[in-house]
Coordinates of C-alpha atoms and ligand atoms in Angstrom, one line a residue:
M14 CA 0.0 0.0 0.0
I15 CA 1.4 3.4 -0.9
S16 CA 1.8 5.7 2.0
R17 CA -0.4 8.8 2.4
E18 CA 2.4 11.2 1.4
D19 CA 2.5 9.6 -2.0
W20 CA -1.2 10.0 -2.7
A21 CA -2.2 12.1 -5.8
K22 CA -1.9 15.8 -5.2
E23 CA -5.4 16.5 -6.4
F24 CA -6.8 14.1 -3.8
L25 CA -4.7 15.4 -1.0
R26 CA -5.6 19.0 -1.8
R27 CA -9.3 18.2 -1.6
L28 CA -8.8 16.0 1.5
S29 CA -6.8 18.6 3.4
K30 CA -9.5 21.2 3.0
R31 CA -12.0 18.9 4.6
E32 CA -10.2 16.5 6.8
D33 CA -10.4 18.5 10.0
E34 CA -14.2 18.5 10.0
M35 CA -14.5 15.0 8.5
K36 CA -12.4 13.4 11.1
W37 CA -14.0 15.3 13.9
L38 CA -17.4 14.1 12.8
Y39 CA -16.3 10.6 12.2
M40 CA -14.6 10.2 15.5
E41 CA -17.5 11.8 17.3
L42 CA -19.7 8.9 15.9
Y43 CA -17.3 6.0 16.1
N44 CA -14.2 7.0 18.1
D45 CA -12.1 4.5 16.2
Q46 CA -8.8 5.6 14.6
D47 CA -8.3 2.4 12.7
A48 CA -11.8 2.6 11.2
Y49 CA -11.2 6.2 10.2
D50 CA -7.9 5.4 8.6
Y51 CA -9.6 2.6 6.7
F52 CA -12.3 5.1 5.6
V53 CA -9.8 7.6 4.2
G54 CA -7.9 4.8 2.5
M55 CA -11.1 3.7 0.9
L56 CA -11.8 7.2 -0.3
Y57 CA -8.4 7.2 -2.0
R58 CA -9.0 3.8 -3.5
M59 CA -12.3 5.0 -5.0
Y60 CA -10.6 8.2 -6.3
C61 CA -8.0 6.0 -8.0
E62 CA -10.7 3.8 -9.5
R63 CA -12.4 6.8 -11.0
S64 CA -11.9 7.0 -14.7
E65 CA -10.0 9.9 -16.3
T66 CA -13.1 10.7 -18.3
L67 CA -15.2 11.1 -15.1
R68 CA -12.4 13.1 -13.4
A69 CA -12.5 15.5 -16.4
W70 CA -16.3 15.5 -16.1
D71 CA -15.9 16.4 -12.4
R72 CA -13.9 19.5 -13.3
E73 CA -16.5 20.5 -16.0
R74 CA -19.4 20.0 -13.5
L75 CA -17.6 22.1 -10.9
G76 CA -17.4 24.9 -13.5
K77 CA -21.1 24.7 -13.9
S78 CA -21.8 24.1 -10.2
A79 CA -25.2 25.8 -10.2
W80 CA -26.5 24.1 -13.3
Y81 CA -29.5 22.7 -11.3
Q82 CA -30.6 26.2 -10.4
K83 CA -31.0 27.3 -14.1
N84 CA -34.2 27.7 -16.0
D85 CA -33.3 25.3 -18.7
V86 CA -33.3 22.2 -16.5
L87 CA -36.1 19.8 -16.9
G88 CA -36.0 16.4 -15.2
M89 CA -37.7 13.1 -15.7
V90 CA -37.9 10.1 -13.5
M91 CA -38.7 6.6 -14.8
Y92 CA -38.6 2.9 -14.2
V93 CA -36.2 1.4 -16.7
N94 CA -38.4 -1.6 -17.4
C95 CA -41.6 0.5 -17.8
F96 CA -39.9 3.0 -20.2
A97 CA -37.9 0.7 -22.4
E98 CA -37.6 -2.8 -20.9
N99 CA -33.9 -2.4 -20.1
I100 CA -31.0 0.1 -20.1
R101 CA -30.1 -0.6 -23.7
G102 CA -33.7 0.2 -24.6
I103 CA -33.2 3.7 -23.0
L104 CA -30.3 4.2 -25.3
D105 CA -32.5 3.2 -28.3
H106 CA -35.1 5.8 -27.2
F107 CA -32.5 8.4 -26.4
D108 CA -33.8 10.7 -29.1
Y109 CA -37.2 10.9 -27.3
L110 CA -35.5 12.1 -24.1
Q111 CA -33.6 14.7 -26.1
K112 CA -36.8 15.7 -27.9
C113 CA -38.4 16.3 -24.5
G114 CA -35.4 18.5 -23.5
I115 CA -34.5 16.3 -20.5
K116 CA -31.4 17.5 -18.6
Y117 CA -31.8 15.4 -15.5
L118 CA -32.6 11.7 -15.8
H119 CA -33.5 9.7 -12.7
L120 CA -33.7 5.9 -13.1
M121 CA -35.6 4.2 -10.5
P122 CA -33.4 1.7 -8.6
P123 CA -32.1 -0.7 -11.2
L124 CA -29.8 -2.7 -8.9
E125 CA -30.3 -6.4 -8.2
S126 CA -33.3 -7.1 -6.1
P127 CA -35.2 -10.4 -5.6
E128 CA -38.4 -10.9 -7.5
G129 CA -41.5 -10.7 -5.4
K130 CA -39.4 -9.2 -2.5
S131 CA -38.1 -6.1 -4.3
D132 CA -40.3 -3.2 -3.2
G133 CA -39.9 -1.8 -6.7
G134 CA -36.1 -2.1 -6.5
Y135 CA -35.8 -0.7 -3.0
A136 CA -34.6 -4.0 -1.5
V137 CA -31.1 -4.3 -3.0
S138 CA -29.3 -7.7 -2.8
D139 CA -26.2 -6.4 -4.6
F140 CA -25.1 -2.8 -4.7
R141 CA -22.6 -3.5 -7.5
K142 CA -24.9 -5.4 -9.9
I143 CA -27.7 -4.3 -12.2
E144 CA -30.8 -6.5 -12.1
P145 CA -29.9 -8.9 -15.0
E146 CA -33.1 -8.3 -16.9
L147 CA -32.3 -4.6 -17.0
G148 CA -28.8 -4.9 -18.1
T149 CA -25.3 -4.6 -16.7
M150 CA -23.1 -2.1 -14.9
E151 CA -21.4 -1.5 -18.2
D152 CA -24.7 -0.6 -19.8
L153 CA -25.3 1.9 -17.0
A154 CA -21.8 3.4 -17.5
E155 CA -22.5 3.6 -21.3
L156 CA -25.9 5.3 -20.8
S157 CA -24.4 7.8 -18.4
A158 CA -21.5 8.5 -20.8
R159 CA -24.1 9.1 -23.5
C160 CA -26.1 11.4 -21.2
H161 CA -23.0 13.4 -20.3
E162 CA -22.2 14.0 -23.9
A163 CA -25.7 15.3 -24.4
G164 CA -25.5 17.5 -21.2
I165 CA -27.9 15.2 -19.2
Y166 CA -27.1 14.5 -15.6
V167 CA -27.9 11.0 -14.2
C168 CA -29.6 10.4 -10.9
L169 CA -29.8 7.0 -9.2
D170 CA -31.1 5.9 -5.9
F171 CA -28.8 4.9 -3.1
V172 CA -31.0 2.7 -0.9
M173 CA -29.0 3.1 2.2
N174 CA -31.4 2.4 5.1
H175 CA -31.6 -1.3 4.5
T176 CA -30.5 -4.3 2.4
S177 CA -32.6 -7.1 1.0
D178 CA -32.7 -10.2 3.3
E179 CA -30.9 -11.9 0.3
H180 CA -28.0 -9.5 0.3
E181 CA -24.7 -11.3 1.0
W182 CA -24.4 -9.7 4.5
A183 CA -27.9 -10.8 5.4
I184 CA -27.2 -14.4 4.2
K185 CA -24.1 -14.5 6.4
A186 CA -26.1 -13.1 9.3
K187 CA -28.7 -15.8 8.8
Q188 CA -25.9 -18.3 9.1
G189 CA -25.2 -16.9 12.5
N190 CA -22.0 -15.0 11.7
P191 CA -21.7 -12.4 14.4
D192 CA -19.8 -9.9 12.3
Y193 CA -22.6 -9.8 9.8
M194 CA -25.4 -9.9 12.4
N195 CA -23.8 -6.8 13.8
R196 CA -24.5 -5.0 10.6
Y197 CA -28.2 -5.2 11.3
F198 CA -30.3 -4.9 14.5
F199 CA -30.9 -8.4 16.0
F200 CA -32.7 -9.0 19.3
D201 CA -33.0 -12.2 21.3
N202 CA -36.7 -11.8 22.0
W203 CA -39.5 -9.2 21.5
D204 CA -38.8 -7.2 24.7
I205 CA -36.7 -4.5 23.2
P206 CA -38.6 -4.5 19.8
N207 CA -41.8 -4.0 21.8
E208 CA -40.2 -1.0 23.6
F209 CA -39.3 0.5 20.2
E210 CA -42.9 -0.1 18.9
K211 CA -44.1 2.2 21.7
T212 CA -42.4 5.3 20.0
V213 CA -41.8 4.3 16.4
P214 CA -44.6 5.0 13.9
Q215 CA -45.3 2.5 11.1
V216 CA -44.4 3.2 7.4
F217 CA -46.6 0.6 5.9
P218 CA -49.3 -0.1 8.5
T219 CA -51.4 -2.2 6.2
T220 CA -49.0 -3.9 3.8
A221 CA -46.2 -4.4 6.3
P222 CA -47.3 -3.7 9.9
G223 CA -44.8 -3.3 12.7
N224 CA -41.1 -2.4 12.6
F225 CA -39.6 -5.9 13.3
S226 CA -39.7 -9.4 11.9
W227 CA -38.9 -12.8 13.2
C228 CA -35.8 -14.4 11.6
P229 CA -36.3 -18.2 11.9
E230 CA -32.8 -19.1 10.7
V231 CA -31.2 -17.6 13.9
G232 CA -34.3 -17.6 16.1
K233 CA -34.1 -13.9 16.7
V234 CA -36.0 -10.7 15.9
V235 CA -34.6 -8.3 13.3
M236 CA -35.5 -4.7 12.6
T237 CA -37.4 -4.2 9.4
T238 CA -38.9 -0.7 9.3
F239 CA -40.2 -1.1 5.8
Y240 CA -41.1 -4.6 4.4
P241 CA -40.0 -7.7 6.4
Y242 CA -37.5 -8.5 3.7
Q243 CA -35.8 -5.1 4.0
W244 CA -33.4 -5.4 6.9
D245 CA -32.4 -2.1 8.5
L246 CA -28.7 -1.5 8.5
N247 CA -27.0 -0.5 11.8
Y248 CA -25.0 2.7 11.1
G249 CA -23.8 2.5 14.7
N250 CA -21.4 0.0 13.3
C251 CA -18.6 1.8 11.5
V252 CA -18.0 -1.1 9.1
V253 CA -21.6 -0.5 7.7
F254 CA -20.9 3.1 7.2
N255 CA -17.5 2.5 5.5
D256 CA -18.8 -0.2 3.2
M257 CA -22.0 1.7 2.3
T258 CA -20.1 4.9 1.5
E259 CA -17.9 2.8 -0.7
N260 CA -21.0 1.4 -2.4
M261 CA -22.3 5.0 -3.0
L262 CA -18.9 6.0 -4.5
Y263 CA -19.0 2.9 -6.7
L264 CA -22.2 4.2 -8.3
C265 CA -20.6 7.6 -8.8
N266 CA -17.7 5.9 -10.5
N267 CA -20.2 4.4 -12.9
G268 CA -21.3 7.8 -14.0
V269 CA -24.0 8.7 -11.5
D270 CA -24.2 12.5 -10.9
I271 CA -27.0 12.8 -8.5
V272 CA -27.3 10.4 -5.6
R273 CA -30.8 10.1 -4.2
L274 CA -30.4 9.2 -0.6
D275 CA -33.4 7.0 -0.1
A276 CA -35.3 7.2 3.2
T277 CA -32.7 9.6 4.6
P278 CA -34.4 10.4 7.9
Y279 CA -34.5 6.7 9.0
I280 CA -30.8 5.8 9.0
W281 CA -30.1 6.2 12.7
K282 CA -32.1 4.3 15.4
E283 CA -32.3 4.9 19.1
L284 CA -34.6 3.3 21.6
G285 CA -37.1 5.7 23.1
T286 CA -37.3 7.9 20.0
N287 CA -39.3 7.8 16.9
C288 CA -36.2 6.8 15.0
R289 CA -36.6 9.6 12.4
N290 CA -34.4 12.7 11.8
L291 CA -32.1 12.0 14.8
P292 CA -29.1 14.4 15.0
K293 CA -26.7 11.6 13.9
V294 CA -28.5 11.3 10.6
H295 CA -27.2 14.8 9.8
T296 CA -23.7 13.8 10.9
L297 CA -23.7 10.8 8.5
V298 CA -25.1 12.9 5.6
R299 CA -22.5 15.6 6.2
I300 CA -19.7 13.0 6.1
M301 CA -21.1 11.6 2.9
R302 CA -21.2 15.0 1.4
L303 CA -17.5 15.6 2.3
A304 CA -16.6 12.1 1.0
S305 CA -18.2 12.9 -2.4
E306 CA -16.6 16.3 -2.6
I307 CA -13.2 14.6 -2.1
V308 CA -13.7 11.7 -4.5
C309 CA -16.1 13.0 -7.1
P310 CA -16.8 16.7 -6.7
G311 CA -19.8 18.0 -8.5
T312 CA -21.8 15.0 -7.4
L313 CA -25.1 16.2 -6.0
L314 CA -26.9 14.7 -3.0
L315 CA -30.7 14.6 -3.2
G316 CA -32.3 13.8 0.1
E317 CA -35.5 11.9 0.2
V318 CA -37.1 13.4 3.2
V319 CA -40.8 12.9 3.1
M320 CA -41.7 14.9 6.2
E321 CA -43.2 18.1 7.3
P322 CA -41.3 21.3 6.3
S323 CA -39.6 21.9 9.7
K324 CA -38.0 18.4 9.3
V325 CA -37.1 18.8 5.7
V326 CA -35.2 22.1 5.6
P327 CA -32.4 21.0 8.1
Y328 CA -31.2 18.5 5.5
F329 CA -29.9 21.5 3.5
G330 CA -27.5 21.9 6.4
T331 CA -26.0 25.4 6.9
V332 CA -24.3 27.6 4.4
E333 CA -20.9 26.7 5.9
K334 CA -21.7 23.1 6.4
P335 CA -24.1 22.0 3.7
E336 CA -25.6 18.5 3.6
C337 CA -28.0 17.9 0.7
H338 CA -27.9 19.9 -2.5
L339 CA -31.5 19.1 -3.4
L340 CA -34.6 18.1 -1.4
Y341 CA -38.0 17.0 -2.5
N342 CA -40.6 19.8 -2.2
V343 CA -43.0 17.2 -0.8
T344 CA -45.4 19.5 1.2
T345 CA -45.9 21.7 -1.8
M346 CA -46.8 18.7 -3.9
A347 CA -49.3 17.3 -1.3
S348 CA -50.7 20.8 -0.7
T349 CA -51.2 21.2 -4.5
W350 CA -53.5 18.1 -4.6
H351 CA -55.3 19.4 -1.6
T352 CA -55.9 22.6 -3.5
V353 CA -57.2 20.6 -6.6
A354 CA -59.8 19.0 -4.3
T355 CA -60.8 22.0 -2.1
K356 CA -60.4 24.6 -4.9
D357 CA -59.2 26.9 -2.1
V358 CA -55.6 28.2 -2.3
N359 CA -55.1 29.4 1.3
L360 CA -53.1 26.3 2.4
L361 CA -50.9 26.4 -0.7
K362 CA -50.2 30.1 -0.2
H363 CA -49.3 29.4 3.4
Q364 CA -46.9 26.6 2.3
L365 CA -45.4 28.6 -0.5
S366 CA -44.8 31.6 1.8
S367 CA -42.5 29.4 3.9
V368 CA -40.7 28.1 0.9
F369 CA -40.2 31.5 -0.6
A370 CA -38.8 32.8 2.7
L371 CA -35.9 30.3 2.6
P372 CA -32.4 31.3 1.3
G373 CA -32.3 31.2 -2.5
D374 CA -29.5 28.6 -2.5
Y375 CA -31.8 26.0 -1.0
T376 CA -32.9 24.2 -4.1
F377 CA -36.0 22.0 -4.2
L378 CA -36.9 19.3 -6.6
N379 CA -40.5 20.0 -7.6
Y380 CA -42.9 17.4 -8.8
L381 CA -46.6 16.7 -9.3
R382 CA -46.3 12.9 -9.0
C383 CA -43.5 10.3 -8.4
H384 CA -43.4 6.6 -8.0
D385 CA -44.7 6.8 -4.4
D386 CA -48.1 7.5 -3.0
I387 CA -49.3 11.0 -1.9
G388 CA -49.2 11.2 1.9
W389 CA -51.4 13.8 3.4
G390 CA -48.7 15.4 5.6
L391 CA -50.4 18.9 5.5
D392 CA -50.3 21.7 8.0
Y393 CA -53.3 20.7 10.1
D394 CA -52.8 23.4 12.7
F395 CA -53.2 25.9 9.8
L396 CA -56.2 24.1 8.4
A397 CA -57.8 24.1 11.9
N398 CA -58.3 27.9 11.4
Y399 CA -60.6 27.0 8.6
G400 CA -62.5 24.5 10.6
M401 CA -60.8 21.5 8.9
E402 CA -60.0 18.5 11.1
Q403 CA -57.4 16.0 10.2
V404 CA -59.2 12.7 9.9
A405 CA -62.3 14.2 8.3
H406 CA -60.2 16.2 5.9
K407 CA -58.1 13.3 4.8
K408 CA -61.3 11.4 4.1
F409 CA -62.6 14.2 2.0
L410 CA -59.4 14.4 0.0
N411 CA -59.3 10.7 -0.6
D412 CA -63.0 10.6 -1.5
Y413 CA -62.5 13.5 -3.9
L414 CA -59.4 12.1 -5.5
T415 CA -60.8 8.6 -5.9
G416 CA -63.9 10.0 -7.6
N417 CA -66.2 9.2 -4.8
Y418 CA -67.4 12.8 -4.4
Y419 CA -70.0 14.7 -6.2
G420 CA -68.6 16.3 -9.4
S421 CA -65.2 14.6 -9.2
Y422 CA -63.8 12.7 -12.1
A423 CA -60.5 11.9 -10.4
R424 CA -59.6 8.2 -10.5
G425 CA -57.1 7.7 -7.6
E426 CA -56.8 4.6 -5.4
L427 CA -56.2 4.4 -1.7
Y428 CA -52.9 3.3 -0.3
N429 CA -52.2 1.8 3.1
N430 CA -55.7 2.5 4.3
D431 CA -55.6 2.4 8.1
P432 CA -59.2 2.7 9.2
S433 CA -58.2 2.9 12.8
L434 CA -56.3 6.2 12.2
G435 CA -58.3 7.3 9.1
D436 CA -55.0 7.7 7.5
A437 CA -55.1 6.4 4.0
R438 CA -52.7 7.8 1.4
L439 CA -53.4 8.1 -2.3
C440 CA -52.1 6.8 -5.7
G441 CA -52.7 7.5 -9.3
T442 CA -51.1 9.3 -12.3
T443 CA -51.4 13.0 -12.8
A444 CA -53.8 12.7 -15.7
S445 CA -56.1 10.3 -13.9
L446 CA -56.1 12.4 -10.8
C447 CA -56.9 15.5 -13.0
G448 CA -60.0 13.7 -14.3
I449 CA -58.9 12.8 -17.8
E450 CA -59.5 9.1 -17.2
G451 CA -63.0 9.7 -15.7
A452 CA -64.0 12.0 -18.5
L453 CA -62.9 9.5 -21.2
E454 CA -64.7 6.7 -19.3
T455 CA -68.0 8.7 -19.2
E456 CA -67.4 10.2 -22.7
N457 CA -67.9 13.7 -21.3
A458 CA -66.2 16.0 -23.8
E459 CA -66.7 19.1 -21.7
K460 CA -65.2 17.5 -18.7
L461 CA -62.3 16.1 -20.7
E462 CA -61.4 19.6 -21.9
D463 CA -61.6 20.9 -18.4
A464 CA -59.4 18.0 -17.1
I465 CA -56.8 18.6 -19.7
R466 CA -56.8 22.3 -18.8
L467 CA -56.3 21.3 -15.1
D468 CA -53.4 19.0 -16.1
R469 CA -51.8 21.9 -18.1
M470 CA -52.3 24.4 -15.3
L471 CA -50.6 22.1 -12.7
H472 CA -47.6 21.7 -15.1
A473 CA -47.5 25.5 -15.5
F474 CA -47.5 25.8 -11.7
L475 CA -44.8 23.2 -11.4
L476 CA -42.6 25.1 -13.9
T477 CA -43.3 28.5 -12.2
Q478 CA -41.6 27.3 -9.0
S479 CA -37.8 27.8 -8.5
G480 CA -35.8 24.6 -8.5
V481 CA -35.6 21.5 -10.6
P482 CA -39.0 20.5 -12.1
V483 CA -39.2 16.7 -12.5
L484 CA -41.8 15.0 -14.7
Y485 CA -42.9 11.5 -13.8
S486 CA -42.3 9.6 -17.0
G487 CA -45.7 9.2 -18.8
D488 CA -47.1 12.4 -17.4
E489 CA -45.8 14.3 -20.4
V490 CA -48.2 12.3 -22.6
G491 CA -51.1 12.2 -20.1
Q492 CA -50.6 8.5 -19.2
L493 CA -53.6 7.0 -17.3
N494 CA -53.6 4.6 -14.4
D495 CA -52.6 1.0 -15.1
N496 CA -55.3 -1.1 -13.5
G497 CA -53.6 -4.3 -14.7
Y498 CA -51.6 -4.5 -11.5
H499 CA -54.8 -5.8 -9.7
N500 CA -54.3 -9.1 -11.6
D501 CA -50.6 -9.5 -10.7
P502 CA -50.1 -11.5 -7.5
L503 CA -46.7 -9.9 -6.9
K504 CA -48.1 -6.4 -7.1
R505 CA -51.8 -6.4 -6.2
E506 CA -51.3 -5.7 -2.5
D507 CA -49.4 -2.5 -3.4
S508 CA -51.6 0.1 -5.1
R509 CA -48.5 2.3 -6.0
Y510 CA -48.3 0.0 -9.0
I511 CA -51.4 1.8 -10.4
H512 CA -49.1 4.6 -11.4
R513 CA -46.2 2.4 -12.4
G514 CA -47.5 1.2 -15.8
N515 CA -45.5 0.7 -18.9
F516 CA -44.9 3.7 -21.1
D517 CA -47.2 3.5 -24.1
W518 CA -45.0 4.0 -27.2
K519 CA -48.0 3.9 -29.5
K520 CA -49.0 7.2 -28.0
V521 CA -45.8 8.8 -29.1
Q522 CA -46.9 8.4 -32.7
N523 CA -49.9 10.7 -32.0
L524 CA -48.0 13.5 -30.4
Q525 CA -48.4 15.8 -33.3
D526 CA -52.2 15.1 -33.5
L527 CA -53.8 17.7 -31.3
S528 CA -57.2 15.9 -31.4
T529 CA -55.7 13.3 -29.1
V530 CA -55.2 13.6 -25.3
E531 CA -51.5 12.7 -25.6
G532 CA -51.0 15.3 -28.4
Q533 CA -52.7 18.0 -26.3
V534 CA -50.9 17.2 -23.0
Y535 CA -47.5 16.7 -24.7
S536 CA -47.6 19.9 -26.7
S537 CA -48.7 21.9 -23.6
V538 CA -46.0 20.5 -21.4
M539 CA -43.3 21.0 -24.0
K540 CA -44.4 24.5 -24.8
L541 CA -44.4 25.4 -21.1
A542 CA -40.9 24.0 -20.7
K543 CA -39.7 25.9 -23.8
I544 CA -41.0 29.2 -22.4
R545 CA -39.4 28.4 -19.1
K546 CA -36.1 27.8 -20.8
D547 CA -36.3 31.0 -22.9
Y548 CA -36.9 33.4 -20.0
Q549 CA -34.3 33.9 -17.3
V550 CA -37.1 35.0 -15.0
F551 CA -37.7 31.3 -14.2
N552 CA -34.2 30.7 -12.9
S553 CA -33.8 29.9 -9.2
K554 CA -31.9 33.1 -8.5
A555 CA -35.0 35.2 -9.3
D556 CA -37.0 36.9 -6.5
I557 CA -40.2 35.1 -5.9
W558 CA -43.2 36.2 -3.9
L559 CA -47.0 35.6 -3.5
L560 CA -49.4 37.9 -5.3
E561 CA -52.7 38.9 -3.7
P562 CA -55.5 38.3 -6.3
Y563 CA -58.2 38.8 -3.6
N564 CA -59.8 35.6 -4.6
D565 CA -59.5 32.3 -2.6
H566 CA -59.6 30.2 -5.8
I567 CA -56.7 31.9 -7.5
L568 CA -53.0 31.4 -6.7
G569 CA -50.7 34.2 -7.7
I570 CA -46.9 34.1 -7.9
G571 CA -44.6 36.9 -8.8
R572 CA -41.1 36.5 -10.1
Y573 CA -38.5 39.1 -10.9
Y574 CA -35.0 38.8 -12.4
E575 CA -32.8 41.5 -14.0
G576 CA -35.6 43.6 -15.5
Q577 CA -37.9 40.6 -16.2
K578 CA -41.1 40.4 -14.3
L579 CA -43.6 37.6 -14.3
L580 CA -47.1 37.5 -12.8
A581 CA -48.4 33.9 -12.8
L582 CA -52.0 33.2 -11.9
F583 CA -53.7 29.8 -11.5
N584 CA -57.4 29.3 -11.1
F585 CA -58.2 26.2 -9.1
A586 CA -62.0 26.8 -9.3
D587 CA -64.5 24.9 -11.5
A588 CA -65.8 28.2 -12.9
E589 CA -64.4 31.4 -14.3
E590 CA -62.9 33.6 -11.7
I591 CA -61.3 37.1 -11.5
A592 CA -57.9 38.0 -10.1
W593 CA -57.9 41.6 -8.8
L594 CA -54.3 42.3 -9.2
Y595 CA -54.1 46.1 -9.8
E596 CA -50.6 45.8 -11.3
E597 CA -49.9 48.7 -13.7
G598 CA -48.5 48.4 -17.2
E599 CA -48.9 46.3 -20.2
Y600 CA -48.1 42.6 -19.9
T601 CA -47.9 39.8 -22.5
D602 CA -49.3 36.4 -21.6
L603 CA -46.3 34.1 -22.5
W604 CA -48.8 31.3 -23.1
T605 CA -51.1 32.9 -25.6
G606 CA -48.9 35.8 -26.7
I607 CA -51.9 38.2 -26.0
K608 CA -51.1 41.6 -24.5
K609 CA -53.2 42.6 -21.6
D610 CA -53.1 44.7 -18.5
A611 CA -52.9 43.1 -15.1
M612 CA -55.6 44.9 -13.3
E613 CA -58.6 42.6 -13.4
V614 CA -57.6 39.3 -14.9
H615 CA -60.3 36.9 -16.0
L616 CA -59.4 33.2 -15.9
K617 CA -61.5 30.3 -17.2
A618 CA -62.0 27.3 -14.9
H619 CA -58.6 25.6 -14.3
D620 CA -56.8 28.1 -16.5
F621 CA -53.6 30.0 -15.9
V622 CA -51.7 33.0 -17.3
W623 CA -48.0 33.9 -17.3
L624 CA -48.1 37.7 -17.6
Y625 CA -44.7 39.0 -18.5
R626 CA -43.1 42.4 -18.7
E627 CA -39.6 43.8 -19.2
F628 CA -38.2 46.9 -17.6
E629 CA -35.6 48.8 -19.5
D630 CA -34.1 50.5 -16.6
T631 CA -35.5 49.5 -13.3
Y632 CA -33.9 52.3 -11.3
E633 CA -35.4 55.1 -13.3
D634 CA -38.8 53.4 -13.4
E635 CA -38.9 53.3 -9.6
T636 CA -37.6 56.8 -9.0
D637 CA -39.2 58.9 -11.7
F638 CA -41.9 60.8 -9.7
S639 CA -42.3 63.6 -12.3
Ligands
GLC724 C1 -38.5 5.2 -0.2 C2 -39.0 4.9 -1.6 C3 -40.1 3.9 -1.5 C4 -39.7 2.7 -0.8 C5 -39.0 3.0 0.5 C6 -38.3 1.8 1.1 O1 -39.4 5.9 0.5 O2 -39.4 6.1 -2.3 O3 -40.7 3.6 -2.8 O4 -40.8 1.8 -0.6 O5 -38.1 4.0 0.4 O6 -37.1 1.7 0.5

């Protein structure tokens, strides 16, 4: 082994800038010098294994460090098999991704994971191997190289909270090997697990109740926060952290640019707590950030923190000690669907006002739908001011969005319905939740037009927000629910599969035909994205604020950037409404090209406007009192 003094200068330079803090944090957790030395040695090994091409890419990415805050970024997230059977299939359809203008591509977990016990790829049995039917690690490296040439950044999940019970470590643990048992949480009987259950909530109360499972091979209880076949890793053991960090860097060395830290808040467990968001989670994430800055700078960490805002924001870290580069804007997403159902924008305004108040460098990943359910983690204290009570309100939202409410054409399905808590969550594609499926089913042309308008308005709202807008593959062509999962014994218990259907390539042939739903949705989404790309006012550095339209059905957002001003209005009502804006001057609606003033703006049901105006010289404009 070469001694530290002989390590590459580039590595040593990056290490020396960060080592003081990194070692401090590491020792605070593990207090083990040998383990720390191993950790740093592993970082150097991963640096050496990184290809010259990727090292050059690191330097290029660093030069464009804020690429993800620009207005030309459009993301897409997809299951490899649903989109194109396998990774090579994505290469075959690469022109489609480029036609859509995708700059950020998130592949749902493609690593090896046992059939029937995979949780959609979230139960990994080998962190170094692609699921054989999806391809090989070489295919992934080839796809990412092709993406990089085309200026597309690649995101992959790093499922770090647990492994599959068929992972090599779990197999050795089942054989009773103490070193491997120590990588998980094993208990001789149910006494301690029962103590944990008193304070730890359940993730899947219906499909996988409880947080522990019996392991017959060793006659012990093992911690399984998610499904029984997903064994929680014990990050109190430094070997787990060292090896998992190495696994993360291995993915980066295969061309991954954005690491989605799956289930981030769960990775540290302590008896007597809810085992969520504990302070040591932040220590671990911060060390991982430092490790990636040393080995593969320019890599972004995307935290999956599906929690209320006060729990999400700390994962950005501080300006001096940042943790994640990107976080999901989960509460805005859930509040948006609440607004679709209630047609009242007050909660969404309240939510956005807290997002808009955050430092501009905190960048969110915005989305309407993703592979998971919509959990109703809303601000119920705020809703109480409007007489809305949690259980009754969740029931209303679920009734509305499953189409069991007067006037609703939405076609969602419940997820993990827990009648004791009245706490069901919701699944369905954007198009089906907007009512497109219901309108087609009932052959209601007027409703269909309205549902497509709602779908368009929600995409316009998505693209109005600062941050990275990510489309859920299929949403760009108005893909409907896939009810076929009900007949699949491996999927039918998990209604999230309703929005995990195969991409319908036949629809792509109709995209130019505006008499089709896919043609209308696609042309709208693409036109919106093009406008966003053409106007700097949409970049994340712009000022952003709430407008006051004096109408509870209309959401108003203002943006300003270097002389460009945008007034965006979204009507969530079923009927025409008026926004009383009283903004002076002549604006152009970027969507229709029509010039109008922004005093009294009329909006059809579920319509929106992007009113735009340029200022030649802002200083004079503001100070000319003559
Ligand atoms: C994340 C994923 C979800 C998965 C869970 C367990 O929350 O988004 O799909 O079930 O982690 O890994």
